[in-house]
CSV table of C-alpha atoms and ligand atoms in Angstrom, one decimal:
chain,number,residue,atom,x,y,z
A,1,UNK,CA,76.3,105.0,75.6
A,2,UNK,CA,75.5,102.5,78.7
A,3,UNK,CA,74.5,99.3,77.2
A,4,UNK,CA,72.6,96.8,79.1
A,5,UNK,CA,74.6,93.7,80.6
A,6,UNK,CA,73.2,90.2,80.1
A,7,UNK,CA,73.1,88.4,82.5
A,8,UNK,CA,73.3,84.2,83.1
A,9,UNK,CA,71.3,82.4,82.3
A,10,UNK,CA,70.8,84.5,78.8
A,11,UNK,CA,71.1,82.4,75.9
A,12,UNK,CA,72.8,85.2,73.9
A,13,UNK,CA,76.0,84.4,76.5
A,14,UNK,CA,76.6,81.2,74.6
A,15,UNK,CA,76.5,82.5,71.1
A,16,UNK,CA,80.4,82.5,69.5
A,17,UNK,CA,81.5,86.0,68.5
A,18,UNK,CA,82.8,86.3,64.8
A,19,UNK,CA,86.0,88.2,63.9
A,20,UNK,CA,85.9,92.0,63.1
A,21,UNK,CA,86.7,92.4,59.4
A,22,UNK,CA,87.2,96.0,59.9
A,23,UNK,CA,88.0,98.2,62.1
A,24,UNK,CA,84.9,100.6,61.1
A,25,UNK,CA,83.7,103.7,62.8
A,26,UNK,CA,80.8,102.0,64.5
A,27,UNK,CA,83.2,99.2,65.7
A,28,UNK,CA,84.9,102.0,67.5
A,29,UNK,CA,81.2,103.3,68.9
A,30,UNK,CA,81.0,99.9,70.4
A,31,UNK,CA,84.3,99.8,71.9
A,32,UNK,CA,83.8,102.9,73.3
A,33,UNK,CA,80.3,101.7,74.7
A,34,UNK,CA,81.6,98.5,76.2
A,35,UNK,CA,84.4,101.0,78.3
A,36,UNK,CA,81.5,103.1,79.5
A,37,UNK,CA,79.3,100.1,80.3
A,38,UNK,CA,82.2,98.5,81.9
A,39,UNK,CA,82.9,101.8,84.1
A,40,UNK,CA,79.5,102.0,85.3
A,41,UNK,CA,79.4,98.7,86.0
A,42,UNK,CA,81.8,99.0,87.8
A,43,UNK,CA,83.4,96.2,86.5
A,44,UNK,CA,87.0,95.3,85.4
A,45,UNK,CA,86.8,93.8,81.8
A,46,UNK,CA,83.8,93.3,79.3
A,47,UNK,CA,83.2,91.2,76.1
A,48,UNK,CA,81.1,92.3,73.8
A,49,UNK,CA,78.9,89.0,73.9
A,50,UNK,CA,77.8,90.3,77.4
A,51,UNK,CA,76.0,93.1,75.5
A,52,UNK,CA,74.5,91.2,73.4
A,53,UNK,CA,76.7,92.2,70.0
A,54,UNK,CA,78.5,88.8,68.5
A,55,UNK,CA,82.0,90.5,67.6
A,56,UNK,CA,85.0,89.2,69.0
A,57,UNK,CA,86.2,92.1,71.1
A,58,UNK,CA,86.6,92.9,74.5
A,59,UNK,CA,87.9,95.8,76.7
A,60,UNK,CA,90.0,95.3,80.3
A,61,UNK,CA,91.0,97.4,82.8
A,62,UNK,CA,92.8,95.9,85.4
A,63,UNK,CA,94.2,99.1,87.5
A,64,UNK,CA,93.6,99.4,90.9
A,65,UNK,CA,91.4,101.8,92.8
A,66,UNK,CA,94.2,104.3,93.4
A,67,UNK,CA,96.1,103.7,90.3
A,68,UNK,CA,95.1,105.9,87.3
A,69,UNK,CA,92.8,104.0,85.0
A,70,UNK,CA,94.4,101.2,82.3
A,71,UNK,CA,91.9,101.2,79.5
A,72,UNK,CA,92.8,98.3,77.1
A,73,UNK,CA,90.7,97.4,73.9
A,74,UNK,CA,91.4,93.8,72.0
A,75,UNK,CA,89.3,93.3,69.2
A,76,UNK,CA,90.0,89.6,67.2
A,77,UNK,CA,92.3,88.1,70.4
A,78,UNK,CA,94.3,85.2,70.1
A,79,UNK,CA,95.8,83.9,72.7
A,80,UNK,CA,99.2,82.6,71.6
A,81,UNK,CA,101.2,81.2,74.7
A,82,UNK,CA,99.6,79.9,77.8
A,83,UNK,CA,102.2,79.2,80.8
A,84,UNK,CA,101.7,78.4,84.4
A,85,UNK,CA,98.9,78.0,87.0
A,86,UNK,CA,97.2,80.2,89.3
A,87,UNK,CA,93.6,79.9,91.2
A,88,UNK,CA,92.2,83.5,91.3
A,89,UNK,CA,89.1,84.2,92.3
A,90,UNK,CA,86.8,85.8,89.5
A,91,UNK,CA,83.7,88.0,89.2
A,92,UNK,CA,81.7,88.3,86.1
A,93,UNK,CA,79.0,91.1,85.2
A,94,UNK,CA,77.1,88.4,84.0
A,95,UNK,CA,76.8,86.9,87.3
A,96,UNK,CA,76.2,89.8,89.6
A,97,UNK,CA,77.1,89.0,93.4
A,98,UNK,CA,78.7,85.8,92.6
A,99,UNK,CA,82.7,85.5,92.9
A,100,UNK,CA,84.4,82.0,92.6
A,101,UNK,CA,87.4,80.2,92.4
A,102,UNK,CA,88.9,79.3,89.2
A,103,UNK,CA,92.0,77.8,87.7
A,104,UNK,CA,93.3,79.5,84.8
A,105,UNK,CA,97.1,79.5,83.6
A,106,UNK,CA,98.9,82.1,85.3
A,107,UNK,CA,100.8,84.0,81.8
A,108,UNK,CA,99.3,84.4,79.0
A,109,UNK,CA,100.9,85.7,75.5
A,110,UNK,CA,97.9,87.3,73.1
A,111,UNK,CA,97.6,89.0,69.6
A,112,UNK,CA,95.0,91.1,69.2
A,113,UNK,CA,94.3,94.7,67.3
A,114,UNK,CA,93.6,97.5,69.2
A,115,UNK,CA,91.1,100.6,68.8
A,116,UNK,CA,92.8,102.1,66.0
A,117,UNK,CA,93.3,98.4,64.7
A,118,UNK,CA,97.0,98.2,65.0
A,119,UNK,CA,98.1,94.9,65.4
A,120,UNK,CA,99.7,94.6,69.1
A,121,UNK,CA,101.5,91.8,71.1
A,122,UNK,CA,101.3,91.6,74.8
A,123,UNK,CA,102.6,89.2,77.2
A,124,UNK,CA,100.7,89.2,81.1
A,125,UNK,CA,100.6,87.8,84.6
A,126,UNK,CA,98.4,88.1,87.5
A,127,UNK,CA,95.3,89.8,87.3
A,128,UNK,CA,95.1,90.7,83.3
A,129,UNK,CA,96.4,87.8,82.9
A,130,UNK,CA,93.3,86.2,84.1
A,131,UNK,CA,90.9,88.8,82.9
A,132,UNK,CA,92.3,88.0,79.3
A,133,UNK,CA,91.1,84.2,79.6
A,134,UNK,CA,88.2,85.1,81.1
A,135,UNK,CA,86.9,87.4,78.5
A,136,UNK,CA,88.0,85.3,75.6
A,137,UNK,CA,86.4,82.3,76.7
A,138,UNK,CA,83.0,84.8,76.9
A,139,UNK,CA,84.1,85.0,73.2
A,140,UNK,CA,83.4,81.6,72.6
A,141,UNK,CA,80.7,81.1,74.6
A,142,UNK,CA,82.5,80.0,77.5
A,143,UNK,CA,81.1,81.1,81.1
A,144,UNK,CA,82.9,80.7,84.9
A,145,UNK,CA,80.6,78.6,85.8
A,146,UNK,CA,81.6,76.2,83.2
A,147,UNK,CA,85.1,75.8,85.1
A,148,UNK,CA,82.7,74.2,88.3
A,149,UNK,CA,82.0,71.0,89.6
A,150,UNK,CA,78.5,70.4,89.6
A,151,UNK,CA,77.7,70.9,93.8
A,152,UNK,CA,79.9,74.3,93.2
A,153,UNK,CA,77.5,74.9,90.0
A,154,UNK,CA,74.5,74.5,92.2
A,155,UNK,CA,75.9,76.3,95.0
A,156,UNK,CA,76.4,79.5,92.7
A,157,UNK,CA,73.0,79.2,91.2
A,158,UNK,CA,71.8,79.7,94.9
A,159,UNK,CA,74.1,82.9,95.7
A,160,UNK,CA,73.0,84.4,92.4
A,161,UNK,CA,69.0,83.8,93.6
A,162,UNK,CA,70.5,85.8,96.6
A,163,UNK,CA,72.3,88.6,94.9
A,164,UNK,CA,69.2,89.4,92.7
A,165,UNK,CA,66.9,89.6,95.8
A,166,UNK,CA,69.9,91.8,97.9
A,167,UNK,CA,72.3,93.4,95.1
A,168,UNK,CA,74.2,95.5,97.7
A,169,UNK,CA,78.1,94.8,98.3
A,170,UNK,CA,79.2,93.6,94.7
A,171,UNK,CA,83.1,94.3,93.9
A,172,UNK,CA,84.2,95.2,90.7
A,173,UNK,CA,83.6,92.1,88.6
A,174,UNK,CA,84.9,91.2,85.1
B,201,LIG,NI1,82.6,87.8,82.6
């Protein structure tokens, strides 16, 4: 089922998830919701926050227009190693039209339990290495515009008013 996105300035985008317990069959319904609403989006990655349900999953899918499709499901993340730098510039579906530079480390190492809840280790770079930050920090309560200075922060408030009024020409965001 499509679930509807929040969007900034929600206050439900600054609640912290909590940790799945289980695995359950309804925790699987959601999972399976958040790929769909992340598809239709289109968008490449989406926390469950962004839907408005507080458990710490999210689901990526970082392949490219003309690659077959990547699906991947973390539910309780932990990101283990951090190594590196890169400036990538991000989208968010919580901040439709908007896309901004932002400094994250470039590798990441993360834990995290997959659909079935099997425990799984994964070590990434470029793009879903980035889309990995991105989504845990919405697990915390963390948003991108958090990472600007404030004339950037006022800048992207602006372009958002825009977007709202024109929303034609957005690119997959995560
Ligand atoms: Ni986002």
């Amino acid at each position: 089922m499509i679930r509807e996105i929040l969007e900034y300035p929600d206050p439900r985008l600054r609640e912290v998830a909590e940790p799945v317990a289980t695995v359950t069959p309804e925790i699987q319904t959601l999972v399976d919701d958040m790929a769909e609403t992340m598809y239709a989006a289109p968008g490449c990655g989406l926390a469950a926050t962004q839907i408005g349900e507080m458990h710490r999953i999210f689901v990526v899918d970082c392949a490219e227009e003309d690659e077959p499709s990547d699906l991947r499901v973390f539910i309780n993340p932990e990101i283990l190693e951090k190594d590196g730098q890169v400036v990538w510039n991000e989208g968010c579906l919580s901040f439709p039209g908007v896309r901004e530079e932002i400094k994250r480390a470039e590798r990441v190492k993360v834990r995290a339990l997959d659909r079935s809840g099997k425990e799984f280790l994964l070590e990434a770079d470029g793009l879903l290495a980035v889309a990995i930050q991105h989504e845990t920090d919405h697990l915390n309560g963390v948003l991108m515009v958090d990472k600007l200075n404030a004339l950037k922060r006022r800048m992207m408030g602006r372009r958002l008013a825009q977007a709202r009024k024109n929303p034609e020409g957005d690119s997959p965001a995560e």
